[in-house]
Amino acid sequence: MKILKYNYTLNYKHILILKYNKIKNNINNIYNNFKYNSHFFNLNKINLSKQSWIQCENCYNLNYSKVIKFKYNICEYCNYHFKLDSFDRIYTLIDSNTWNSFNEYLFSKLNFDKNKLYDYRNLTGLTEAIQIGVGNVNNIKITLGVMDFAFIGGSMGSIVGEKITCLFEYTIYNSIPVILICSSGGARMQEGSISLMQMAKISSLLYRFQQKYNLFYLSILTSPTTGGVISSFGMLGDIIIAEPNSTITFTGKRVIEQTLNQNIPENSQISENLFIKGLFDLIIPRNLLKKSIIDILKLHKY
């Protein structure tokens, strides 16, 4: 049998192609070995959570989630305040084993998409965009309402309005101070005029609360607080506190610019700028908030 011999010389291009194919084959072999032998690995125990590190929206530095949790979700580098859900806010303010929520299971009779509400309830663990209850702050009994932006943007619908009304009625009956932490995108547009009337409902009750019963109401504004909330009970507190660098406005920046056809200043809707204009009494960092609340309550002889 005659053997054919081919004599040729490899140029540089051919060498690169051969090296590329060799590397490609090695990668494929590694992938296939891992694919068919993956049952030897318990992948469920490997923590690949994206939330292990949290990037600051202000300075873009990375914060380790387990460390930042004990620092009230405040950036270690620039003191930027991350968003807190209602459960964490209750935990940071109320004395341990003193919190008792009420009216948790109020549901709207409006025929909305139940699947959408079910998704939000699964996501947040809440039935509505606010938690209300009674607890102690340094052994001072108070009622507390905490809005949660994660539930449909903290929007104020009929049930949110009813819960806040129940909160103030309970406060009147027990003659104790009330604290309301606001974090909302405003009235819930999906409910139309029903959500709009919650502004009048709560504001009229607050008038009687402050004029007739002379009880203390502390309003705390967090980022963001906008729309119908800021134009009703959010700005009706006896003392109004805002968190640093919070967005507090009635209408969003883009809407104002499109309506007026002109640019507005960059930080015009930030709490520090609004404090200079006299809209708030205090701007208090989150890690000093509980101590400040205790001092304010003692000042009012509670």
Coordinates of C-alpha atoms in Angstrom, one line a residue:
M1 CA 0.0 0.0 0.0
K2 CA 1.3 3.3 -1.0
I3 CA 1.4 6.0 1.7
L4 CA 0.9 9.5 0.5
K5 CA 3.0 12.1 2.3
Y6 CA 2.0 15.7 2.3
N7 CA 4.7 18.2 3.0
Y8 CA 3.6 21.6 4.0
T9 CA 4.7 24.3 6.3
L10 CA 2.5 25.9 8.9
N11 CA 2.3 29.7 8.9
Y12 CA 1.5 31.9 11.9
K13 CA -2.2 32.0 11.1
H14 CA -2.5 28.2 11.0
I15 CA -0.8 28.0 14.4
L16 CA -3.3 30.5 16.0
I17 CA -6.2 28.5 14.6
L18 CA -4.9 25.2 16.0
K19 CA -4.3 26.8 19.4
Y20 CA -7.8 28.3 19.4
N21 CA -9.4 24.9 18.5
K22 CA -7.4 23.2 21.2
I23 CA -8.5 25.8 23.9
K24 CA -12.1 25.5 22.7
N25 CA -12.0 21.7 23.0
N26 CA -10.6 21.9 26.5
I27 CA -13.3 24.3 27.6
N28 CA -16.0 22.1 26.1
N29 CA -14.5 19.1 27.9
I30 CA -14.5 20.9 31.2
Y31 CA -18.1 22.0 30.7
N32 CA -19.2 18.5 29.8
N33 CA -17.4 17.0 32.8
F34 CA -19.1 19.5 35.1
K35 CA -22.5 19.0 33.4
Y36 CA -22.5 15.2 33.7
N37 CA -20.9 15.1 37.2
S38 CA -22.8 18.0 38.8
H39 CA -24.7 15.6 41.0
F40 CA -21.5 15.3 43.1
F41 CA -21.9 19.0 44.0
N42 CA -24.6 20.3 46.4
L43 CA -25.2 23.5 44.5
N44 CA -28.0 24.6 46.8
K45 CA -25.5 25.1 49.6
I46 CA -23.4 27.5 47.5
N47 CA -24.3 31.0 48.4
L48 CA -24.2 33.0 45.2
S49 CA -26.7 35.7 46.3
K50 CA -26.4 39.0 44.6
Q51 CA -27.3 40.7 47.9
S52 CA -24.1 39.7 49.6
W53 CA -22.7 43.1 48.5
I54 CA -24.8 46.2 48.1
Q55 CA -23.6 49.1 45.9
C56 CA -24.2 52.6 47.2
E57 CA -26.3 54.7 44.8
N58 CA -24.5 57.8 45.9
C59 CA -20.7 56.9 46.1
Y60 CA -20.8 53.6 44.2
N61 CA -18.8 51.8 46.9
L62 CA -19.7 48.3 47.9
N63 CA -21.1 47.6 51.4
Y64 CA -21.2 44.1 52.9
S65 CA -24.9 43.3 53.6
K66 CA -24.3 41.6 56.9
V67 CA -22.3 44.6 58.2
I68 CA -24.6 47.3 56.8
K69 CA -27.6 45.7 58.4
F70 CA -26.3 46.5 61.9
K71 CA -25.6 50.0 60.8
Y72 CA -29.2 50.9 60.0
N73 CA -28.7 50.4 56.3
I74 CA -26.4 53.5 56.1
C75 CA -23.5 53.5 53.7
E76 CA -20.1 53.1 55.5
Y77 CA -18.4 55.6 53.2
C78 CA -20.8 58.5 52.5
N79 CA -23.6 57.9 55.0
Y80 CA -26.2 57.5 52.3
H81 CA -29.4 56.0 53.6
F82 CA -30.6 52.9 51.8
K83 CA -34.3 52.0 51.8
L84 CA -35.7 50.2 54.8
D85 CA -38.8 48.0 54.8
S86 CA -41.5 48.4 57.4
F87 CA -40.3 45.4 59.4
D88 CA -36.8 46.8 59.8
R89 CA -38.1 50.2 60.8
I90 CA -40.3 48.7 63.5
Y91 CA -37.4 46.6 64.7
T92 CA -35.1 49.7 65.0
L93 CA -37.6 51.9 66.8
I94 CA -39.8 49.7 69.1
D95 CA -38.5 48.1 72.3
S96 CA -38.2 44.3 71.9
N97 CA -41.3 42.2 72.6
T98 CA -43.6 45.2 72.9
W99 CA -44.9 45.4 69.3
N100 CA -48.6 44.4 68.8
S101 CA -50.0 45.1 65.3
F102 CA -53.7 45.4 64.7
N103 CA -56.1 45.5 61.7
E104 CA -53.7 43.4 59.7
Y105 CA -56.5 41.7 57.7
L106 CA -58.5 44.6 56.3
F107 CA -59.1 44.0 52.6
S108 CA -60.5 46.2 49.9
K109 CA -63.9 45.3 48.4
L110 CA -62.9 46.8 45.1
N111 CA -62.6 44.1 42.4
F112 CA -58.9 44.4 41.5
D113 CA -56.7 41.8 39.9
K114 CA -56.2 39.4 42.8
N115 CA -53.2 37.8 41.3
K116 CA -51.3 41.1 41.3
L117 CA -52.2 41.8 44.9
Y118 CA -51.2 38.2 45.8
D119 CA -47.8 38.7 44.2
Y120 CA -47.2 41.9 46.2
R121 CA -48.3 40.1 49.4
N122 CA -45.9 37.2 48.7
L123 CA -43.1 39.7 47.9
T124 CA -43.4 41.8 51.0
G125 CA -45.2 39.7 53.5
L126 CA -47.7 42.5 54.0
T127 CA -51.5 42.7 53.2
E128 CA -51.3 46.4 52.5
A129 CA -48.8 49.3 52.1
I130 CA -48.8 50.1 55.8
Q131 CA -48.4 48.4 59.1
I132 CA -50.0 49.9 62.2
G133 CA -49.8 48.9 65.9
V134 CA -48.9 49.8 69.4
G135 CA -45.5 49.4 71.2
N136 CA -43.1 51.0 73.5
V137 CA -40.2 53.4 72.8
N138 CA -38.0 53.4 75.9
N139 CA -41.0 52.2 77.9
I140 CA -43.2 55.0 76.6
K141 CA -46.3 53.6 75.0
I142 CA -47.0 54.9 71.5
T143 CA -49.0 54.0 68.4
L144 CA -47.0 53.6 65.2
G145 CA -47.8 53.5 61.5
V146 CA -45.1 52.5 59.0
M147 CA -45.6 52.8 55.3
D148 CA -43.8 50.3 53.0
F149 CA -42.7 51.5 49.6
A150 CA -42.2 47.9 48.4
F151 CA -46.0 47.4 48.3
I152 CA -47.3 49.1 45.1
G153 CA -45.0 52.0 45.8
G154 CA -46.4 52.6 49.3
S155 CA -49.5 54.1 47.5
M156 CA -52.4 55.3 49.6
G157 CA -55.6 53.4 48.8
S158 CA -58.8 52.9 50.7
I159 CA -57.4 50.3 53.1
V160 CA -54.3 52.5 53.8
G161 CA -56.6 55.4 54.6
E162 CA -58.8 53.2 56.8
K163 CA -55.8 51.8 58.7
I164 CA -54.4 55.3 59.4
T165 CA -57.9 56.4 60.5
C166 CA -58.0 53.4 62.9
L167 CA -54.5 54.3 64.1
F168 CA -55.6 57.8 65.1
E169 CA -58.9 56.6 66.6
Y170 CA -57.0 54.1 68.8
T171 CA -54.6 56.9 69.8
I172 CA -57.5 59.1 70.8
Y173 CA -59.1 56.4 72.9
N174 CA -55.9 55.6 74.8
S175 CA -54.5 59.2 74.9
I176 CA -51.0 58.3 73.8
P177 CA -48.7 59.9 71.2
V178 CA -48.7 58.6 67.6
I179 CA -45.8 58.4 65.2
L180 CA -46.3 57.9 61.4
I181 CA -43.4 57.0 59.1
C182 CA -44.2 58.0 55.5
S183 CA -42.7 56.4 52.4
S184 CA -45.1 56.7 49.5
G185 CA -45.5 57.5 45.9
G186 CA -48.9 59.2 46.7
A187 CA -52.5 58.3 46.2
R188 CA -53.2 55.0 44.5
M189 CA -54.4 56.0 41.1
Q190 CA -56.0 52.6 40.4
E191 CA -58.7 53.4 43.0
G192 CA -59.5 56.8 41.5
S193 CA -61.6 59.1 43.6
I194 CA -61.7 56.6 46.5
S195 CA -58.0 57.0 47.1
L196 CA -58.3 60.8 46.6
M197 CA -60.9 61.1 49.4
Q198 CA -58.5 59.4 51.9
M199 CA -56.7 62.7 52.0
A200 CA -59.7 64.6 53.2
K201 CA -60.8 61.7 55.5
I202 CA -57.4 61.6 57.3
S203 CA -56.9 65.4 57.4
S204 CA -60.3 66.1 58.9
L205 CA -59.7 63.5 61.6
L206 CA -56.2 65.0 62.3
Y207 CA -57.8 68.4 62.8
R208 CA -60.0 67.0 65.6
F209 CA -57.1 65.0 66.9
Q210 CA -54.9 68.1 67.4
Q211 CA -57.5 70.7 68.2
K212 CA -60.1 68.9 70.4
Y213 CA -58.0 66.2 72.0
N214 CA -54.6 68.0 72.0
L215 CA -52.6 64.9 71.4
F216 CA -49.1 64.6 70.0
Y217 CA -48.4 63.5 66.4
L218 CA -44.9 63.0 65.1
S219 CA -44.5 62.8 61.3
I220 CA -41.3 61.2 59.9
L221 CA -40.7 61.6 56.1
T222 CA -38.4 59.2 54.4
S223 CA -37.3 58.8 50.8
P224 CA -39.4 59.0 48.8
T225 CA -42.5 60.8 50.1
T226 CA -44.6 62.4 47.4
G227 CA -48.0 63.1 46.0
G228 CA -51.2 62.8 48.2
V229 CA -49.2 61.8 51.3
I230 CA -47.0 64.9 51.4
S231 CA -50.0 67.1 50.7
S232 CA -52.1 65.6 53.5
F233 CA -51.1 63.9 56.7
G234 CA -47.4 63.8 55.9
M235 CA -47.0 67.6 56.6
L236 CA -49.6 67.9 59.4
G237 CA -47.5 66.6 62.3
D238 CA -46.8 68.7 65.4
I239 CA -43.2 68.0 64.7
I240 CA -41.9 66.9 61.2
I241 CA -38.7 65.0 60.9
A242 CA -37.0 64.1 57.6
E243 CA -34.2 61.6 56.9
P244 CA -31.0 63.0 55.2
N245 CA -30.9 63.2 51.4
S246 CA -34.6 62.2 51.1
T247 CA -36.7 62.9 48.0
I248 CA -39.8 64.8 49.3
T249 CA -42.0 66.5 46.8
F250 CA -45.6 66.7 45.5
T251 CA -44.7 66.0 41.9
G252 CA -41.7 64.4 40.2
K253 CA -39.0 66.4 38.7
R254 CA -39.7 65.3 35.1
V255 CA -43.4 66.1 35.3
I256 CA -42.6 69.6 36.5
E257 CA -40.0 70.2 33.8
Q258 CA -42.4 69.0 31.1
T259 CA -45.2 71.1 32.4
L260 CA -43.2 74.3 32.8
N261 CA -40.8 73.7 29.8
Q262 CA -37.8 74.6 31.9
N263 CA -35.2 72.9 34.1
I264 CA -35.5 73.0 37.8
P265 CA -32.5 73.0 40.2
E266 CA -30.9 69.6 40.8
N267 CA -31.4 69.3 44.5
S268 CA -34.6 71.3 44.8
Q269 CA -36.6 68.2 46.0
I270 CA -34.0 67.0 48.5
S271 CA -34.7 67.2 52.3
E272 CA -31.7 69.4 53.1
N273 CA -32.8 72.1 50.6
L274 CA -36.4 72.0 51.8
F275 CA -35.2 72.3 55.4
I276 CA -33.6 75.6 54.6
K277 CA -36.9 76.7 53.2
G278 CA -38.6 75.9 56.5
L279 CA -40.7 72.8 55.5
F280 CA -39.3 70.6 58.3
D281 CA -38.4 70.9 61.9
L282 CA -35.5 68.5 62.0
I283 CA -33.3 66.3 59.7
I284 CA -32.1 63.4 61.7
P285 CA -29.9 60.4 60.6
R286 CA -31.5 57.0 61.0
N287 CA -29.0 55.8 63.6
L288 CA -29.9 58.7 65.9
L289 CA -33.6 58.6 65.2
K290 CA -34.8 56.5 68.2
K291 CA -32.8 58.6 70.7
S292 CA -34.2 61.8 69.2
I293 CA -37.8 60.5 69.4
I294 CA -37.3 59.6 73.1
D295 CA -36.0 63.2 73.8
I296 CA -39.0 64.7 71.9
L297 CA -41.5 62.5 73.8
K298 CA -39.9 63.4 77.1
L299 CA -40.0 67.1 76.1
H300 CA -43.8 66.7 75.6
K301 CA -44.0 65.1 79.1
Y302 CA -44.7 61.5 78.1

